[in-house]
Every structure is written in C-alpha cells, then in structure tokens.
PDB file of C-alpha atoms in Angstrom:
ATOM      1  CA  MET A   1      12.840  19.383  13.716  1.00 39.00           C
ATOM      2  CA  THR A   2      12.729  17.891  10.260  1.00 38.00           C
ATOM      3  CA  GLY A   3      13.227  14.521   8.672  1.00 45.00           C
ATOM      4  CA  GLY A   4      12.526  11.070  10.051  1.00 52.00           C
ATOM      5  CA  TYR A   5      14.445  10.015  13.140  1.00 51.00           C
ATOM      6  CA  GLN A   6      14.225   7.785  16.186  1.00 51.00           C
ATOM      7  CA  ILE A   7      14.436   8.946  19.801  1.00 51.00           C
ATOM      8  CA  THR A   8      14.224   7.329  23.224  1.00 53.00           C
ATOM      9  CA  LEU A   9      12.893  10.306  25.210  1.00 69.00           C
ATOM     10  CA  VAL A  10       9.105  10.007  25.508  1.00 86.00           C
ATOM     11  CA  TYR A  11       8.093  13.634  26.149  1.00 94.00           C
ATOM     12  CA  GLY A  12       8.616  16.809  24.148  1.00 93.00           C
ATOM     13  CA  LYS A  13       7.827  18.690  20.931  1.00 93.00           C
ATOM     14  CA  PHE A  14       8.608  17.096  17.589  1.00 94.00           C
ATOM     15  CA  GLY A  15       8.241  17.580  13.859  1.00 91.00           C
ATOM     16  CA  TYR A  16       6.016  15.451  11.651  1.00 91.00           C
ATOM     17  CA  GLU A  17       8.420  12.550  10.992  1.00 92.00           C
ATOM     18  CA  PHE A  18       9.849  10.666  13.945  1.00 94.00           C
ATOM     19  CA  CYS A  19       9.604   7.532  16.079  1.00 94.00           C
ATOM     20  CA  VAL A  20       9.713   7.183  19.860  1.00 92.00           C
ATOM     21  CA  GLU A  21      10.656   3.792  21.309  1.00 92.00           C
ATOM     22  CA  LYS A  22      10.636   2.915  25.009  1.00 91.00           C
ATOM     23  CA  ASP A  23      10.549  -0.748  26.074  1.00 92.00           C
ATOM     24  CA  ASP A  24       7.160  -2.094  24.844  1.00 93.00           C
ATOM     25  CA  LEU A  25       6.065   1.310  23.461  1.00 95.00           C
ATOM     26  CA  LYS A  26       6.559   2.636  19.940  1.00 95.00           C
ATOM     27  CA  VAL A  27       5.045   5.888  18.621  1.00 96.00           C
ATOM     28  CA  CYS A  28       5.647   6.942  15.004  1.00 96.00           C
ATOM     29  CA  PHE A  29       4.593   9.763  12.695  1.00 96.00           C
ATOM     30  CA  SER A  30       5.278   9.474   8.958  1.00 95.00           C
ATOM     31  CA  LYS A  31       4.405  11.618   5.923  1.00 92.00           C
ATOM     32  CA  ASP A  32       2.249  10.120   3.138  1.00 90.00           C
ATOM     33  CA  ASP A  33       1.842  12.686   0.320  1.00 86.00           C
ATOM     34  CA  ASP A  34      -0.282  15.493   1.813  1.00 86.00           C
ATOM     35  CA  PHE A  35      -1.298  13.380   4.801  1.00 93.00           C
ATOM     36  CA  LEU A  36       0.301  12.299   8.054  1.00 95.00           C
ATOM     37  CA  ARG A  37       0.082   8.785   9.465  1.00 96.00           C
ATOM     38  CA  TYR A  38       0.185   8.111  13.195  1.00 97.00           C
ATOM     39  CA  HIS A  39       1.030   4.651  14.519  1.00 98.00           C
ATOM     40  CA  ARG A  40       1.255   3.600  18.168  1.00 98.00           C
ATOM     41  CA  ASN A  41       2.061   0.117  19.427  1.00 98.00           C
ATOM     42  CA  LEU A  42       1.934  -0.515  23.170  1.00 97.00           C
ATOM     43  CA  GLY A  43       2.426  -4.115  24.227  1.00 95.00           C
ATOM     44  CA  GLY A  44       0.878  -5.371  20.982  1.00 96.00           C
ATOM     45  CA  THR A  45      -2.130  -3.017  21.052  1.00 96.00           C
ATOM     46  CA  VAL A  46      -2.047  -0.852  17.929  1.00 98.00           C
ATOM     47  CA  VAL A  47      -3.725   2.514  17.316  1.00 97.00           C
ATOM     48  CA  GLU A  48      -3.519   4.314  13.960  1.00 98.00           C
ATOM     49  CA  ARG A  49      -4.704   7.712  12.763  1.00 97.00           C
ATOM     50  CA  ILE A  50      -4.696   9.549   9.408  1.00 97.00           C
ATOM     51  CA  ILE A  51      -4.171  13.292   9.741  1.00 96.00           C
ATOM     52  CA  ALA A  52      -4.745  15.874   7.001  1.00 96.00           C
ATOM     53  CA  SER A  53      -1.942  18.307   7.755  1.00 91.00           C
ATOM     54  CA  GLU A  54       1.164  19.342   5.840  1.00 86.00           C
ATOM     55  CA  SER A  55       3.088  20.949   8.686  1.00 85.00           C
ATOM     56  CA  GLY A  56       2.813  21.497  12.403  1.00 90.00           C
ATOM     57  CA  THR A  57       4.066  20.264  15.753  1.00 94.00           C
ATOM     58  CA  VAL A  58       3.557  17.049  17.693  1.00 96.00           C
ATOM     59  CA  ILE A  59       3.512  17.334  21.477  1.00 96.00           C
ATOM     60  CA  ILE A  60       3.772  14.268  23.709  1.00 96.00           C
ATOM     61  CA  ASN A  61       3.284  14.967  27.398  1.00 96.00           C
ATOM     62  CA  PRO A  62       1.954  13.383  30.596  1.00 97.00           C
ATOM     63  CA  VAL A  63      -1.652  14.226  31.495  1.00 96.00           C
ATOM     64  CA  GLU A  64      -4.047  13.720  34.396  1.00 94.00           C
ATOM     65  CA  PRO A  65      -4.190   9.943  35.094  1.00 95.00           C
ATOM     66  CA  LEU A  66      -7.985   9.830  34.972  1.00 94.00           C
ATOM     67  CA  ASN A  67      -8.834   9.461  31.283  1.00 91.00           C
ATOM     68  CA  LEU A  68      -8.576   5.694  30.790  1.00 91.00           C
ATOM     69  CA  PRO A  69     -10.712   3.873  30.194  1.00 86.00           C
ATOM     70  CA  ASP A  70     -13.311   6.459  29.143  1.00 80.00           C
ATOM     71  CA  GLU A  71     -13.116   8.680  32.232  1.00 78.00           C
ATOM     72  CA  VAL A  72     -14.430   6.169  34.798  1.00 91.00           C
ATOM     73  CA  THR A  73     -13.697   8.598  37.635  1.00 94.00           C
ATOM     74  CA  ARG A  74     -12.387  12.085  38.271  1.00 92.00           C
ATOM     75  CA  PHE A  75     -10.709  11.138  41.576  1.00 96.00           C
ATOM     76  CA  LEU A  76      -7.172   9.885  42.200  1.00 98.00           C
ATOM     77  CA  GLU A  77      -6.497   8.057  45.481  1.00 98.00           C
ATOM     78  CA  ILE A  78      -2.926   7.491  46.616  1.00 99.00           C
ATOM     79  CA  ARG A  79      -2.493   5.079  49.538  1.00 98.00           C
ATOM     80  CA  PHE A  80       0.745   4.809  51.500  1.00 98.00           C
ATOM     81  CA  GLU A  81       2.234   3.506  54.739  1.00 98.00           C
ATOM     82  CA  PRO A  82       0.595   5.236  57.753  1.00 98.00           C
ATOM     83  CA  ILE A  83       2.313   8.390  59.003  1.00 98.00           C
ATOM     84  CA  GLU A  84       1.798   9.862  62.480  1.00 98.00           C
ATOM     85  CA  ILE A  85       1.925  13.678  62.405  1.00 98.00           C
ATOM     86  CA  GLU A  86       2.474  15.631  65.600  1.00 98.00           C
ATOM     87  CA  PRO A  87       0.068  18.459  66.588  1.00 98.00           C
ATOM     88  CA  GLU A  88       0.198  21.699  64.596  1.00 98.00           C
ATOM     89  CA  ALA A  89       3.012  20.471  62.355  1.00 98.00           C
ATOM     90  CA  THR A  90       3.705  20.428  58.621  1.00 98.00           C
ATOM     91  CA  ARG A  91       5.784  17.700  57.037  1.00 98.00           C
ATOM     92  CA  ARG A  92       6.760  17.173  53.397  1.00 98.00           C
ATOM     93  CA  ILE A  93       6.794  13.748  51.808  1.00 99.00           C
ATOM     94  CA  TYR A  94       7.017  12.419  48.262  1.00 99.00           C
ATOM     95  CA  VAL A  95       4.697   9.815  46.766  1.00 99.00           C
ATOM     96  CA  THR A  96       4.329   8.462  43.255  1.00 99.00           C
ATOM     97  CA  PHE A  97       1.336   8.523  40.913  1.00 99.00           C
ATOM     98  CA  PRO A  98       0.569   6.597  37.687  1.00 98.00           C
ATOM     99  CA  ILE A  99       1.189   8.271  34.337  1.00 96.00           C
ATOM    100  CA  GLU A 100      -1.102   8.634  31.348  1.00 96.00           C
ATOM    101  CA  ILE A 101       0.467   9.965  28.157  1.00 97.00           C
ATOM    102  CA  ALA A 102      -1.290  12.142  25.573  1.00 96.00           C
ATOM    103  CA  VAL A 103      -0.319  12.857  21.979  1.00 97.00           C
ATOM    104  CA  PHE A 104      -1.311  16.259  20.595  1.00 96.00           C
ATOM    105  CA  ILE A 105      -1.036  17.739  17.122  1.00 96.00           C
ATOM    106  CA  MET A 106      -0.655  21.515  16.991  1.00 94.00           C
ATOM    107  CA  LYS A 107      -0.995  24.070  14.184  1.00 92.00           C
ATOM    108  CA  ASP A 108      -0.390  27.703  15.109  1.00 89.00           C
ATOM    109  CA  GLU A 109      -2.204  28.009  18.479  1.00 86.00           C
ATOM    110  CA  ALA A 110      -4.807  25.269  17.855  1.00 91.00           C
ATOM    111  CA  TYR A 111      -4.142  21.788  19.193  1.00 90.00           C
ATOM    112  CA  ARG A 112      -5.993  18.472  19.346  1.00 94.00           C
ATOM    113  CA  CYS A 113      -5.453  15.316  21.379  1.00 95.00           C
ATOM    114  CA  ILE A 114      -5.377  12.283  19.074  1.00 96.00           C
ATOM    115  CA  ASP A 115      -4.375   9.547  21.515  1.00 97.00           C
ATOM    116  CA  ILE A 116      -4.061   8.765  25.232  1.00 96.00           C
ATOM    117  CA  PHE A 117      -2.380   5.661  26.609  1.00 96.00           C
ATOM    118  CA  SER A 118      -0.673   4.357  29.729  1.00 96.00           C
ATOM    119  CA  ARG A 119       1.996   1.805  30.527  1.00 95.00           C
ATOM    120  CA  VAL A 120       0.387   1.286  33.966  1.00 96.00           C
ATOM    121  CA  PRO A 121      -2.875  -0.759  34.041  1.00 94.00           C
ATOM    122  CA  PRO A 122      -5.535   1.144  36.030  1.00 95.00           C
ATOM    123  CA  LYS A 123      -6.846  -0.048  39.398  1.00 96.00           C
ATOM    124  CA  TYR A 124      -9.934   1.275  41.171  1.00 97.00           C
ATOM    125  CA  SER A 125     -11.223   1.616  44.710  1.00 97.00           C
ATOM    126  CA  LEU A 126     -14.082   3.202  46.652  1.00 98.00           C
ATOM    127  CA  TYR A 127     -13.546   6.156  48.975  1.00 98.00           C
ATOM    128  CA  GLY A 128     -16.396   6.301  51.465  1.00 96.00           C
ATOM    129  CA  PRO A 129     -19.551   4.196  51.974  1.00 95.00           C
ATOM    130  CA  THR A 130     -20.991   2.153  49.127  1.00 94.00           C
ATOM    131  CA  ASP A 131     -24.072   4.377  48.855  1.00 93.00           C
ATOM    132  CA  THR A 132     -22.407   7.810  49.006  1.00 92.00           C
ATOM    133  CA  GLY A 133     -18.718   7.182  48.304  1.00 96.00           C
ATOM    134  CA  VAL A 134     -16.807   7.942  45.112  1.00 96.00           C
ATOM    135  CA  ILE A 135     -14.956   5.591  42.777  1.00 96.00           C
ATOM    136  CA  THR A 136     -11.244   6.432  42.683  1.00 97.00           C
ATOM    137  CA  ARG A 137      -8.282   5.589  40.484  1.00 97.00           C
ATOM    138  CA  TYR A 138      -6.238   3.673  43.058  1.00 98.00           C
ATOM    139  CA  HIS A 139      -2.472   3.724  43.434  1.00 98.00           C
ATOM    140  CA  TRP A 140      -0.238   2.384  46.187  1.00 99.00           C
ATOM    141  CA  SER A 141       2.990   4.303  46.775  1.00 99.00           C
ATOM    142  CA  ASP A 142       5.973   3.996  49.038  1.00 98.00           C
ATOM    143  CA  VAL A 143       6.646   7.045  51.202  1.00 98.00           C
ATOM    144  CA  PHE A 144       9.812   8.945  50.306  1.00 99.00           C
ATOM    145  CA  LEU A 145      11.494  11.610  52.428  1.00 98.00           C
ATOM    146  CA  ARG A 146      13.552  12.748  49.436  1.00 98.00           C
ATOM    147  CA  ARG A 147      12.442  13.003  45.823  1.00 98.00           C
ATOM    148  CA  PRO A 148      12.505   9.557  44.167  1.00 98.00           C
ATOM    149  CA  GLU A 149      13.475   8.906  40.559  1.00 96.00           C
ATOM    150  CA  PRO A 150      10.886   6.552  39.019  1.00 97.00           C
ATOM    151  CA  ASP A 151      10.688   5.816  35.293  1.00 96.00           C
ATOM    152  CA  PRO A 152       8.900   8.976  34.011  1.00 96.00           C
ATOM    153  CA  SER A 153       6.983   7.001  31.391  1.00 95.00           C
ATOM    154  CA  LEU A 154       5.400   4.955  34.209  1.00 96.00           C
ATOM    155  CA  TYR A 155       5.149   7.141  37.321  1.00 98.00           C
ATOM    156  CA  GLY A 156       5.298  10.747  38.393  1.00 98.00           C
ATOM    157  CA  VAL A 157       6.179  12.254  41.768  1.00 99.00           C
ATOM    158  CA  VAL A 158       3.873  14.270  44.038  1.00 99.00           C
ATOM    159  CA  GLU A 159       5.605  16.679  46.406  1.00 98.00           C
ATOM    160  CA  LEU A 160       3.029  16.560  49.199  1.00 98.00           C
ATOM    161  CA  ASP A 161       2.868  18.835  52.242  1.00 98.00           C
ATOM    162  CA  LEU A 162       0.905  17.291  55.132  1.00 98.00           C
ATOM    163  CA  MET A 163      -0.446  20.065  57.373  1.00 98.00           C
ATOM    164  CA  ASN A 164      -1.894  19.064  60.739  1.00 98.00           C
ATOM    165  CA  THR A 165      -3.852  22.077  62.011  1.00 97.00           C
ATOM    166  CA  THR A 166      -5.189  20.235  65.076  1.00 98.00           C
ATOM    167  CA  LYS A 167      -3.820  20.055  68.608  1.00 98.00           C
ATOM    168  CA  ASN A 168      -3.742  16.251  68.441  1.00 98.00           C
ATOM    169  CA  TRP A 169      -1.658  13.582  66.768  1.00 98.00           C
ATOM    170  CA  ILE A 170      -3.141  12.565  63.398  1.00 98.00           C
ATOM    171  CA  GLU A 171      -2.581   9.383  61.399  1.00 98.00           C
ATOM    172  CA  VAL A 172      -2.589   9.675  57.597  1.00 98.00           C
ATOM    173  CA  SER A 173      -2.334   6.864  55.067  1.00 98.00           C
ATOM    174  CA  ARG A 174      -4.023   8.245  51.951  1.00 98.00           C
ATOM    175  CA  VAL A 175      -4.834  11.339  49.976  1.00 98.00           C
ATOM    176  CA  VAL A 176      -7.640  11.794  47.443  1.00 98.00           C
ATOM    177  CA  PHE A 177      -7.403  14.376  44.664  1.00 96.00           C
ATOM    178  CA  GLU A 178      -9.980  15.634  42.172  1.00 93.00           C
ATOM    179  CA  ASN A 179      -8.924  16.040  38.547  1.00 89.00           C
ATOM    180  CA  TYR A 180      -9.737  19.747  38.383  1.00 83.00           C
ATOM    181  CA  GLY A 181      -6.678  21.715  39.344  1.00 83.00           C
ATOM    182  CA  MET A 182      -4.092  19.026  38.616  1.00 92.00           C
ATOM    183  CA  LYS A 183      -0.957  20.780  37.376  1.00 94.00           C
ATOM    184  CA  ILE A 184       1.601  18.436  35.858  1.00 97.00           C
ATOM    185  CA  TYR A 185       5.153  19.445  34.978  1.00 98.00           C
ATOM    186  CA  TYR A 186       7.800  17.376  33.209  1.00 97.00           C
ATOM    187  CA  ASP A 187      11.319  17.305  31.824  1.00 95.00           C
ATOM    188  CA  THR A 188      13.463  14.566  30.332  1.00 90.00           C
ATOM    189  CA  ASP A 189      13.574  12.395  33.453  1.00 92.00           C
ATOM    190  CA  LEU A 190      10.878  13.594  35.874  1.00 97.00           C
ATOM    191  CA  VAL A 191       7.103  14.114  35.921  1.00 98.00           C
ATOM    192  CA  SER A 192       5.774  15.979  38.936  1.00 98.00           C
ATOM    193  CA  MET A 193       2.896  17.642  40.765  1.00 98.00           C
ATOM    194  CA  SER A 194       2.966  19.840  43.865  1.00 97.00           C
ATOM    195  CA  ALA A 195       0.137  19.454  46.384  1.00 97.00           C
ATOM    196  CA  GLY A 196      -0.952  19.944  49.967  1.00 97.00           C
ATOM    197  CA  LEU A 197      -3.243  18.152  52.414  1.00 97.00           C
ATOM    198  CA  LYS A 198      -4.641  20.422  55.128  1.00 97.00           C
ATOM    199  CA  ILE A 199      -5.996  18.366  58.036  1.00 98.00           C
ATOM    200  CA  PHE A 200      -8.757  19.733  60.275  1.00 97.00           C
ATOM    201  CA  LYS A 201      -9.684  16.519  62.112  1.00 95.00           C
ATOM    202  CA  PRO A 202      -9.272  12.750  61.617  1.00 94.00           C
ATOM    203  CA  THR A 203     -12.324  12.683  59.343  1.00 94.00           C
ATOM    204  CA  LEU A 204     -11.801  15.929  57.418  1.00 96.00           C
ATOM    205  CA  ALA A 205      -9.012  17.307  55.258  1.00 97.00           C
ATOM    206  CA  TYR A 206      -8.726  19.439  52.108  1.00 96.00           C
ATOM    207  CA  SER A 207      -6.460  18.387  49.253  1.00 97.00           C
ATOM    208  CA  ALA A 208      -5.342  20.853  46.588  1.00 95.00           C
ATOM    209  CA  PHE A 209      -2.646  21.369  43.972  1.00 94.00           C
ATOM    210  CA  GLU A 210      -0.171  24.177  43.521  1.00 94.00           C
ATOM    211  CA  ASP A 211       0.632  25.433  40.037  1.00 94.00           C
ATOM    212  CA  LYS A 212       4.403  25.081  40.207  1.00 95.00           C
ATOM    213  CA  PRO A 213       7.140  22.591  39.287  1.00 97.00           C
ATOM    214  CA  ILE A 214       9.125  20.849  42.002  1.00 97.00           C
ATOM    215  CA  ARG A 215      12.411  21.831  40.351  1.00 96.00           C
ATOM    216  CA  THR A 216      13.513  24.520  37.910  1.00 96.00           C
ATOM    217  CA  GLY A 217      13.446  24.090  34.152  1.00 96.00           C
ATOM    218  CA  MET A 218      10.367  21.872  33.943  1.00 97.00           C
ATOM    219  CA  GLN A 219       7.735  22.257  31.206  1.00 96.00           C
ATOM    220  CA  LYS A 220       4.030  22.535  32.042  1.00 96.00           C
ATOM    221  CA  SER A 221       1.835  19.843  30.468  1.00 97.00           C
ATOM    222  CA  ILE A 222      -1.145  20.647  28.296  1.00 93.00           C
ATOM    223  CA  GLU A 223      -4.184  20.034  30.502  1.00 87.00           C
ATOM    224  CA  LEU A 224      -7.146  17.872  29.532  1.00 84.00           C
ATOM    225  CA  TYR A 225      -9.142  19.154  32.512  1.00 71.00           C
ATOM    226  CA  TYR A 226      -9.447  22.874  33.082  1.00 56.00           C
ATOM    227  CA  SER A 227      -8.994  24.287  36.562  1.00 40.00           C
ATOM    228  CA  ARG A 228     -12.089  25.132  38.570  1.00 38.00           C
ATOM    229  CA  LYS A 229     -12.046  28.304  40.614  1.00 42.00           C
ATOM    230  CA  LEU A 230     -13.985  28.869  43.806  1.00 40.00           C
ATOM    231  CA  ALA A 231     -16.335  31.847  43.496  1.00 43.00           C
ATOM    232  CA  GLY A 232     -14.598  34.955  44.773  1.00 43.00           C
ATOM    233  CA  VAL A 233     -11.418  33.069  45.664  1.00 40.00           C
ATOM    234  CA  ASN A 234      -8.295  33.401  43.542  1.00 44.00           C
ATOM    235  CA  THR A 235      -6.962  29.915  44.299  1.00 49.00           C
ATOM    236  CA  LEU A 236      -7.368  26.495  42.742  1.00 54.00           C
ATOM    237  CA  ALA A 237     -10.338  24.445  43.912  1.00 74.00           C
ATOM    238  CA  TYR A 238      -9.758  21.850  46.604  1.00 89.00           C
ATOM    239  CA  TYR A 239     -11.286  18.446  47.312  1.00 93.00           C
ATOM    240  CA  SER A 240     -12.887  17.901  50.709  1.00 95.00           C
ATOM    241  CA  MET A 241     -11.899  14.503  52.132  1.00 96.00           C
ATOM    242  CA  GLU A 242     -14.789  13.804  54.499  1.00 96.00           C
ATOM    243  CA  GLU A 243     -14.462  10.014  54.756  1.00 95.00           C
ATOM    244  CA  GLY A 244     -11.250   9.795  56.740  1.00 92.00           C
ATOM    245  CA  LEU A 245      -7.496   9.780  56.237  1.00 95.00           C
ATOM    246  CA  ILE A 246      -6.781   6.081  56.886  1.00 90.00           C
TER     247      ILE A 246
END
C-alpha cells in the first residue's frame, strides 16, 4: 500500500503513510525525508516516535491485555454471572475480554513494537489470599450462549469450554488465565481467543488456551509473550486455579 490515506479499520498491515481514526483514537504515519514520523492521539494523550526507515510494513494488531501499565501482572481474571454445571458435563460459553493494541514496524522478517495502548482503562483484583494470592487484570463480562459482537477495538471474545470432570454439580463464576500461551486471532470485526477450563473440584481447575481461531479466515496476532511448554508435554502450559471458581 502506498501513498497517504485514511482508514477506519483499526487492525491490519499498512504502508508507511496512512492514518487510522476510530472515535477518540487517531494513529498516523507520515514520511519526512528519509525518516518516518509516528503520531498517536488517544483521548487527548499523544505519543510520537521518529523512525529511521525508508520502507517497510506497519502492523497494528490486538495483543495480550497485560502490558499496561508496565506489566503490573501476568494474570487475566474474567468474572461472570454464576453458572451451575451438571456432573461430568462440558458446556461452551462466550465471554469478553479487554483489548490492548500494539503497533509494530517490520522490515523483512525483523519487527519491533513501538507503541501499546488501550481504549479500556485497566482494573485490578486479587485472586487468592492477601499473602499468597496473585494480582489480576480484572474484567467483568456477561455470559453469552452464542458469539457476541463487541466493538473489536474495545473487547475481544473468548470461546470458553467449561469441563466438569467431577461427579457433583459445580458452580463457576470466574476464570483466571496466565499470559503465557494466549493466542489471539483477529479480522476486520472480531478479536478472539479459544480456551478451556477443566474442573477437578470446587477449589481446583486448570485453564489453558488453544492455538486456533473461533472462525475461519482470521489472522493470528504477533505475540508479546512467548508460549511456555511443559517439559515433555507437547501442549501449551496451563494455569492452575487453586483458590476457587467463585
């Protein structure tokens, strides 16, 4: 893509001269002799960068919502209305999660993140006791039985499988994820993750992500956190929720 132009879609790959505008957000790249100027205005907060590059690609995509401000936590907690799950059953629900947006510049196969921002102010909570618990990025979501359609510059959608392995009814009203293993996919009007919560008892469950989009044709985001692997196990690492599900 060449030349300066203005677009309303937030995510994608672009040339070195363009502007993105979405409500209170404006992101612009402009050429200045042999340099490139980056300008971002979000609700009156301005960030600018000078980049020494004649040609390349700009990539704007959603990233793990755990970078602002300054990586306070690596855990995302999503709370929702309590759900009662019958014994030995699996049920699929959809919940939302807050979006952070990263801007990358790319030359050949080398890329660099020059900016991260969010249109959703972060909230925090504590999962577990004050002495041993973990700080979490907190988000409240409605429970959806079919995939919702939130504004993709604000919220993404988690396709979440709740798996009750016990012989008892289990109540669930939250899930906690660790940043490692988050796999985000996007297209023009949807940001998504696919995940599962395997429940072993009311005080123990494992949460993990699957590396797949929730519909065809979606693009995989560049990751800011690399996946951790369990030794000898060819699956993504999971987080052990040992402080309860409600």
